[in-house]
mmCIF file of C-alpha atoms in Angstrom:
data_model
loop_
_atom_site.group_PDB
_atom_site.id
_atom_site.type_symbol
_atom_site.label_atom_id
_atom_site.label_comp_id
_atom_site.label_asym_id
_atom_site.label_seq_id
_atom_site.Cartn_x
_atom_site.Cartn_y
_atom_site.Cartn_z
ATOM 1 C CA UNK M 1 26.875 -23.068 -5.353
ATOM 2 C CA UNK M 2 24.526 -20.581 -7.831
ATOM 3 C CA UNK M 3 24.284 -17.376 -6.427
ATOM 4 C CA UNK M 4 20.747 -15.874 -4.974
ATOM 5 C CA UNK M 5 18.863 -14.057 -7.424
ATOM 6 C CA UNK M 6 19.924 -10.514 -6.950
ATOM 7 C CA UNK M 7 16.971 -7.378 -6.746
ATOM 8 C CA UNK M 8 17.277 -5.172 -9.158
ATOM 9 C CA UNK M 9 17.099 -2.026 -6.907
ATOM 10 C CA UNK M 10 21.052 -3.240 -6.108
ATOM 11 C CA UNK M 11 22.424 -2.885 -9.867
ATOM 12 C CA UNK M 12 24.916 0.137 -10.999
ATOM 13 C CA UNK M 13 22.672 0.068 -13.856
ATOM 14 C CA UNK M 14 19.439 0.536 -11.832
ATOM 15 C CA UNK M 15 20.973 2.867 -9.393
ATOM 16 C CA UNK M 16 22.477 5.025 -12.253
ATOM 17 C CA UNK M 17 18.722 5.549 -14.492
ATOM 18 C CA UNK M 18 17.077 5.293 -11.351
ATOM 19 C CA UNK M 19 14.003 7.307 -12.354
ATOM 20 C CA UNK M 20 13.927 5.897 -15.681
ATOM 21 C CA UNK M 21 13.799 2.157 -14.066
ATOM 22 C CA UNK M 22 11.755 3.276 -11.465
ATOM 23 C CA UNK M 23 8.756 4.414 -13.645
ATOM 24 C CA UNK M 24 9.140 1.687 -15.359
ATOM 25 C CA UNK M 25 8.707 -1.052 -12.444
ATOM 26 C CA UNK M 26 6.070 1.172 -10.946
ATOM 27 C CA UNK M 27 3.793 1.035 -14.228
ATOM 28 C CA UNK M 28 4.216 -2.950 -14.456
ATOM 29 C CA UNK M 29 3.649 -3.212 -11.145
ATOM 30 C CA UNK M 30 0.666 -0.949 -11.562
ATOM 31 C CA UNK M 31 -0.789 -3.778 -13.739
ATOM 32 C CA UNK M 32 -0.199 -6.534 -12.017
ATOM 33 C CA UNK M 33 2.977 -8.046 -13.272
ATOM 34 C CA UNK M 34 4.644 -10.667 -11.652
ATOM 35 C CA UNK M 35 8.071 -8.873 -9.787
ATOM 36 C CA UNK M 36 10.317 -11.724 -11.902
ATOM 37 C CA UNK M 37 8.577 -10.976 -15.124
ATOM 38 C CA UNK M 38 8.984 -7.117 -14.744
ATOM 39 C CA UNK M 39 13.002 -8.333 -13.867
ATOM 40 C CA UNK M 40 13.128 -10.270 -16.437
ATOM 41 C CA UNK M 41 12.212 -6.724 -18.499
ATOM 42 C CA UNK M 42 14.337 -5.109 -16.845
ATOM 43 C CA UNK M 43 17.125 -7.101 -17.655
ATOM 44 C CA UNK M 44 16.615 -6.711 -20.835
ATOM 45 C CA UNK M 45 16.683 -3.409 -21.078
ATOM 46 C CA UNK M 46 20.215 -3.147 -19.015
ATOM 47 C CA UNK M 47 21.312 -5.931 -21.606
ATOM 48 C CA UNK M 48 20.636 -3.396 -24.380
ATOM 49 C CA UNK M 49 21.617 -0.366 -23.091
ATOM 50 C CA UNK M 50 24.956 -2.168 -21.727
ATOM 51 C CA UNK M 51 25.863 -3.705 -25.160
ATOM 52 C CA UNK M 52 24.910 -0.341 -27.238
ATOM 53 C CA UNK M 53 25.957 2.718 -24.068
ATOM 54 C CA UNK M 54 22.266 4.053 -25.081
ATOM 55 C CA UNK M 55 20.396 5.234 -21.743
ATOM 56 C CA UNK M 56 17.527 3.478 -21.438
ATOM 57 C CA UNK M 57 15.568 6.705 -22.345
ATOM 58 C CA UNK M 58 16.943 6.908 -26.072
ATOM 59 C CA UNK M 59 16.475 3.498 -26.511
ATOM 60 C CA UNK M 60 13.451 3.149 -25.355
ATOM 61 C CA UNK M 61 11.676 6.124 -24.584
ATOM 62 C CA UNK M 62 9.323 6.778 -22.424
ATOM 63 C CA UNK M 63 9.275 4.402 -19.324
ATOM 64 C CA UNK M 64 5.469 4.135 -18.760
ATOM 65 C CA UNK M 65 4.876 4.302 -22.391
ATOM 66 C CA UNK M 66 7.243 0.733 -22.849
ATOM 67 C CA UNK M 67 5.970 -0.250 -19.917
ATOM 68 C CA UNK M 68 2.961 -0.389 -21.357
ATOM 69 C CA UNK M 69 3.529 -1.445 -25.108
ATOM 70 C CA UNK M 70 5.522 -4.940 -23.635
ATOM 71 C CA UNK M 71 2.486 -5.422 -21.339
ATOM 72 C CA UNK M 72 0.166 -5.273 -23.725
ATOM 73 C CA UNK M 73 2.499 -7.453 -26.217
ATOM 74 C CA UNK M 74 2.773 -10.733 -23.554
ATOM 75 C CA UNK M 75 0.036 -12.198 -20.975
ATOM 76 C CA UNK M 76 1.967 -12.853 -17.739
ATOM 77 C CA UNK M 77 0.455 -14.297 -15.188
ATOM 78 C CA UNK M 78 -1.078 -11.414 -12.717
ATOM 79 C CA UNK M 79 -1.039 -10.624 -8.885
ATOM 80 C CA UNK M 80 -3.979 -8.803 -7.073
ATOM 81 C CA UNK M 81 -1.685 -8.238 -3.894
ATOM 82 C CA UNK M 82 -2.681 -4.586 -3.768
ATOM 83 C CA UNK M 83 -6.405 -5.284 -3.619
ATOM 84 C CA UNK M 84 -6.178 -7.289 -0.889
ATOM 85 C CA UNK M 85 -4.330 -5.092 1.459
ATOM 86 C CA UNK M 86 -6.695 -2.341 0.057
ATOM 87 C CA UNK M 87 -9.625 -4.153 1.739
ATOM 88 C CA UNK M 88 -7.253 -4.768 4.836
ATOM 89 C CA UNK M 89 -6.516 -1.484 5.304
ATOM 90 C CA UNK M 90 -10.229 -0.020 4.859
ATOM 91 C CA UNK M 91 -11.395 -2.936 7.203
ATOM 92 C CA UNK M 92 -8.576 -1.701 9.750
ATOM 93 C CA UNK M 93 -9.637 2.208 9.665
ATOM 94 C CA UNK M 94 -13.574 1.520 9.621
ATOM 95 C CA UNK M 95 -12.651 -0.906 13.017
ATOM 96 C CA UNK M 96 -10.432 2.506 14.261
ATOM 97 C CA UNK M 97 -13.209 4.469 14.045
ATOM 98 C CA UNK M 98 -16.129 2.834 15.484
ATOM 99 C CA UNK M 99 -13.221 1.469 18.080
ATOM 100 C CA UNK M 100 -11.799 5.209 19.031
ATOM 101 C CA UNK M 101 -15.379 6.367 19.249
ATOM 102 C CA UNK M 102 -16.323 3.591 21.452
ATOM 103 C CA UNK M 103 -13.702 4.524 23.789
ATOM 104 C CA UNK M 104 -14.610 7.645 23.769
ATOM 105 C CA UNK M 105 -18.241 7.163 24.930
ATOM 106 C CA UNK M 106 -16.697 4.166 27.414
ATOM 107 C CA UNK M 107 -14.714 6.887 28.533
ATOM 108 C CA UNK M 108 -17.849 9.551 29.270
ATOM 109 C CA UNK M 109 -20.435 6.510 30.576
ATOM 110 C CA UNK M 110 -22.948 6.521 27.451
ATOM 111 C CA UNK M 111 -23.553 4.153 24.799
ATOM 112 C CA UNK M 112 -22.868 4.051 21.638
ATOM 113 C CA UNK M 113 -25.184 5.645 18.782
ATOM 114 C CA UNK M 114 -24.932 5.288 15.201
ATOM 115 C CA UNK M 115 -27.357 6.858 12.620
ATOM 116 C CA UNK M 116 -27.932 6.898 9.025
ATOM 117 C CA UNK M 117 -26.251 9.983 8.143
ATOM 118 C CA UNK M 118 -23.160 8.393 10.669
ATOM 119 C CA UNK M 119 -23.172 4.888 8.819
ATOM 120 C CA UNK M 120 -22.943 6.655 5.195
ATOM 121 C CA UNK M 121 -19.937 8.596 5.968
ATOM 122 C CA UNK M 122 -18.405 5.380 6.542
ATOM 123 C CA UNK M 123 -19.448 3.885 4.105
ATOM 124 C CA UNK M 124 -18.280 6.889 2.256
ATOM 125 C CA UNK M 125 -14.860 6.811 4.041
ATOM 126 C CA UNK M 126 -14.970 2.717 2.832
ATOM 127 C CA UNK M 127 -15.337 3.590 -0.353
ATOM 128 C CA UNK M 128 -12.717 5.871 -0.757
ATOM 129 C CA UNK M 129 -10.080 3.591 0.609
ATOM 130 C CA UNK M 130 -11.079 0.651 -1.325
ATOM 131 C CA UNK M 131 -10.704 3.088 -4.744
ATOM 132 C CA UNK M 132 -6.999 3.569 -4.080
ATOM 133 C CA UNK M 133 -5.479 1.018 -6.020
ATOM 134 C CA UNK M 134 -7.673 1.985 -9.044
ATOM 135 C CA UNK M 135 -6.657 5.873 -8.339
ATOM 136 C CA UNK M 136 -3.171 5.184 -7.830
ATOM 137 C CA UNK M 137 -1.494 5.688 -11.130
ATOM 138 C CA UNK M 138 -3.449 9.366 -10.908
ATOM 139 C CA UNK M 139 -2.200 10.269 -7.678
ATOM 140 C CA UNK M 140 1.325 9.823 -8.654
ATOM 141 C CA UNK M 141 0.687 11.695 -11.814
ATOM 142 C CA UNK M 142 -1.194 14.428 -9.973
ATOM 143 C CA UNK M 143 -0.396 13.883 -6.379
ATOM 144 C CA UNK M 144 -1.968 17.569 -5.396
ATOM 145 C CA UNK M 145 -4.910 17.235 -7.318
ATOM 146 C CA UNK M 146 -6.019 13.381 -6.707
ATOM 147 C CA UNK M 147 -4.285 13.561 -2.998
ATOM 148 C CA UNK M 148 -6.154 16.551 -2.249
ATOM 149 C CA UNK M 149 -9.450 15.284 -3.871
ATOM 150 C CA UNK M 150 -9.024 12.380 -1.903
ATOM 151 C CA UNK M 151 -8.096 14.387 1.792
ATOM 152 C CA UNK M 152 -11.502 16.040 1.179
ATOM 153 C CA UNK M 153 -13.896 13.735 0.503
ATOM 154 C CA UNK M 154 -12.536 11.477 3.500
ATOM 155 C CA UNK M 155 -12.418 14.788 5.327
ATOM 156 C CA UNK M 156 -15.678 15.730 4.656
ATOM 157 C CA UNK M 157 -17.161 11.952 5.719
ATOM 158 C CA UNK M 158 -15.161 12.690 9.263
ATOM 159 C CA UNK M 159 -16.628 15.758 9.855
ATOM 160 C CA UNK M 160 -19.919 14.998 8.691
ATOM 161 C CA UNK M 161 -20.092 11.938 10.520
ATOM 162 C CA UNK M 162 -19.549 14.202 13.608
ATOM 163 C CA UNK M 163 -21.558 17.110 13.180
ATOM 164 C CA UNK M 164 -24.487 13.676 12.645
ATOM 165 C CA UNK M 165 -23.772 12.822 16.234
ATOM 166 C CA UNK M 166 -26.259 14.468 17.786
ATOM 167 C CA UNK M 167 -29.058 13.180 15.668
ATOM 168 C CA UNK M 168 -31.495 12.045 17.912
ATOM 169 C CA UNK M 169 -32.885 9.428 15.490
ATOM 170 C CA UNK M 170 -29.514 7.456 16.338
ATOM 171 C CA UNK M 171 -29.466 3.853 17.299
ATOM 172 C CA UNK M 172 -27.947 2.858 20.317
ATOM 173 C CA UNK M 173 -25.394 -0.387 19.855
ATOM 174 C CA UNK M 174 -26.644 -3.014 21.777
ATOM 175 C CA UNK M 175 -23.575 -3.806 23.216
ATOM 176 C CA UNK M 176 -21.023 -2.012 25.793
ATOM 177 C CA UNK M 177 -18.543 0.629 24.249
ATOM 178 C CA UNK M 178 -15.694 -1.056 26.432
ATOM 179 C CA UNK M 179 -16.283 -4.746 24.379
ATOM 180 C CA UNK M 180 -16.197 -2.522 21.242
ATOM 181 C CA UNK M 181 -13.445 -1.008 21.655
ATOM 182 C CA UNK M 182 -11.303 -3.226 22.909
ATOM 183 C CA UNK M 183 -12.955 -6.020 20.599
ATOM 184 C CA UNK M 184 -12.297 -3.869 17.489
ATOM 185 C CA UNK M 185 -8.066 -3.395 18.726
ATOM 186 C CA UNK M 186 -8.170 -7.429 18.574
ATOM 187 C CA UNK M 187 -9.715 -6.874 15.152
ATOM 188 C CA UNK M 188 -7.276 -4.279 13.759
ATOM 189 C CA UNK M 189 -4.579 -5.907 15.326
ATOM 190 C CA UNK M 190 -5.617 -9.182 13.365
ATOM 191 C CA UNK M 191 -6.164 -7.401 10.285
ATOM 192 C CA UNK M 192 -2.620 -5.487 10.740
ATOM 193 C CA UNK M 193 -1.300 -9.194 11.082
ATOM 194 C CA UNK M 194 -2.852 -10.000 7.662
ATOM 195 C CA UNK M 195 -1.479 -7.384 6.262
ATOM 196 C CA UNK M 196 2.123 -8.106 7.073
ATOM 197 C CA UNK M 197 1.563 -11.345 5.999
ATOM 198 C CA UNK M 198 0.636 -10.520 2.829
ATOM 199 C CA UNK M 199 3.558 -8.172 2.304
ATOM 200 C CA UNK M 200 5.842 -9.883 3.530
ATOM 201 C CA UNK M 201 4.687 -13.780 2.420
ATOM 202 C CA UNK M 202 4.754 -14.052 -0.942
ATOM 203 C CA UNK M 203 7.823 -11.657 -1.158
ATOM 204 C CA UNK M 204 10.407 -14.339 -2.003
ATOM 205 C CA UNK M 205 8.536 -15.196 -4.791
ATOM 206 C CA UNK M 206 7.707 -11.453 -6.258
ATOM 207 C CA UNK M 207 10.681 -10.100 -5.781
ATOM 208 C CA UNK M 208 11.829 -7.487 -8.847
ATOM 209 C CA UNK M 209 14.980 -9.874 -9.355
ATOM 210 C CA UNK M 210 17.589 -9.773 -12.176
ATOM 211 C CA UNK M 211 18.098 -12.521 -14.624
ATOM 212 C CA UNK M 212 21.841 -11.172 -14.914
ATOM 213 C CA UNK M 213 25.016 -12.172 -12.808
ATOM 214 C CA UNK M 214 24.583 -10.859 -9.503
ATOM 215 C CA UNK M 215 26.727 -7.637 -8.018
ATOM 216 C CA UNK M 216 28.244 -7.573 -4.790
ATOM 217 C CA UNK M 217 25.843 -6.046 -2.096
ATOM 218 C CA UNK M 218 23.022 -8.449 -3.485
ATOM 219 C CA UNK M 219 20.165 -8.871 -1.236
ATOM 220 C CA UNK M 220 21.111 -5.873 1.293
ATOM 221 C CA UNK M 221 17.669 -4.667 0.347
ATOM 222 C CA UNK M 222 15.716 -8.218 0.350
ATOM 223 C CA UNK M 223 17.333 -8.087 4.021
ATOM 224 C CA UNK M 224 16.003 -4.557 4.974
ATOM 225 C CA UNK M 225 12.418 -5.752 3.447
ATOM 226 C CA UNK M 226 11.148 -7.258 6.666
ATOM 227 C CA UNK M 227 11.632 -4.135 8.833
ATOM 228 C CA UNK M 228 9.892 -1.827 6.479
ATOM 229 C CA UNK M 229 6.695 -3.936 5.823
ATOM 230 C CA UNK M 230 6.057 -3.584 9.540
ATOM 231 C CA UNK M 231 5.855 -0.132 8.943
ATOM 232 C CA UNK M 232 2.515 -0.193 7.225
ATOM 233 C CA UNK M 233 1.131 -2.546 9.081
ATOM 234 C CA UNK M 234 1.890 -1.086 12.413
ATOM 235 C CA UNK M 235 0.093 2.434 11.492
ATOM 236 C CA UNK M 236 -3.034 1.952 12.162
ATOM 237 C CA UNK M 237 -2.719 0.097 15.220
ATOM 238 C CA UNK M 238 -0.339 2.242 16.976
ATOM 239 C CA UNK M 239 -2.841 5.012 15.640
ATOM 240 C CA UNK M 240 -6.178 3.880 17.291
ATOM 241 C CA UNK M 241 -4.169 3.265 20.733
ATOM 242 C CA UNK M 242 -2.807 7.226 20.534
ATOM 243 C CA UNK M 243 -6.520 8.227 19.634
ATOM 244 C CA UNK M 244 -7.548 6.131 21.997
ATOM 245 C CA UNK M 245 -5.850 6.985 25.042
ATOM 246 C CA UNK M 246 -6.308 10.729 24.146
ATOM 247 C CA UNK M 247 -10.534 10.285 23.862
ATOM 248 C CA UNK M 248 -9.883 8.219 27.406
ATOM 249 C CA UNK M 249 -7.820 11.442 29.022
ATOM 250 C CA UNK M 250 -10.036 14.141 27.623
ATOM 251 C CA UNK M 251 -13.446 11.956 28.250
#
């Protein structure tokens, strides 16, 4: 019987040049390589460094750098998972926000109004969330300056998309804040659905697996994988019902 293909997150070597392999996954991942291609990289590098004792860092340098150079060198074929739970996730937090405001006019007995200045912020706050996967590789580099670029401009959509409330020039939804928001919950909870789906579906096949004989404790990780997709996926769900029964209290 041939054993499973083992991840490499579960290999002494792995574990012991953990931030070495882990840059390097991360870049290849980064653009769009195929998780048994980058293991298949990987492997080769423990290969080397196994049959030489070199770390991976002498022998190859930088991590992103050969990351990079063996990308450019070979055409795999490419995965565009990340974009798609990029638009999922923007499509869930623009539904959370015209939902939790819904609720929070169901809550107080008057319709809801959207202007122009309103529908720009979202647009705005769209926009940002749909840039992530291209600003990614930044905000690891420079997680305080990117992050905090980031926590502003989304910030600043928020609260001008508040202070625009009271715009008298707003357009009242033709339709009742209660089938909003609880129409927009059955949207975000379909989108969240998605979402899990695509984490979580196509993982047997883009798994970071070794081409090397497997080590005991294989899969103990490829196990654990379903559990922490749901994370993610649960967030903004289990966000816009907190929201929303706070807007319903207060209101």
């Amino acid at each position: 019987m041939q054993a499973a293909p083992q991840e490499v997150w579960e290999r002494p070597f792995v574990r012991a040049h953990q931030e070495w392999c882990s840059a390097f996954v991360l870049e290849l991942r980064l653009r769009d390589v195929p998780g048994p291609v980058i293991g298949e990289r990987l492997g080769e590098v423990e290969g080397h460094c196994t049959e030489t004792g070199e770390p991976p860092s002498a022998a190859f340098g930088d991590p992103t750098d050969y990351a990079r150079e063996i990308d450019a060198e070979s055409s795999p074929e490419r995965v565009s998972g990340v974009w798609t739970i990029a638009a999922l996730g923007a499509g869930q937090v623009l539904a959370m926000l015209v939902g939790t405001a819904a609720i929070r006019n169901w809550a107080s007995g008057e319709p809801l109004t959207y202007n122009l200045v309103q529908l720009g912020c979202l647009a705005v706050v769209a926009a940002a969330l749909l840039c992530l996967p291209r600003v990614l590789r930044p905000l690891l580099a420079h997680p305080w300056v990117v992050g905090t670029a980031l926590f502003a401009v989304v910030t600043a959509a928020g609260v001008g998309a508040a202070a625009a409330s009271g715009i008298s020039s707003a357009t009242v939804v033709p339709v009742s804040p209660a089938v909003i928001a609880i129409g927009l919950f059955m949207v975000v909870l379909a989108l969240s659905w998605l979402e899990y789906r695509e984490l979580t579906g196509d993982s047997a096949d883009d798994l970071v697996t070794s081409p090397l004989a497997p080590e005991p404790r294989a899969n103990r990780a490829a196990q654990r994988s379903g559990w922490i997709t749901l994370v993610p996926a649960l967030m903004v769900p289990t966000y816009y019902l907190a929201v929303g029964i706070v807007f319903w209290v207060l209101g």
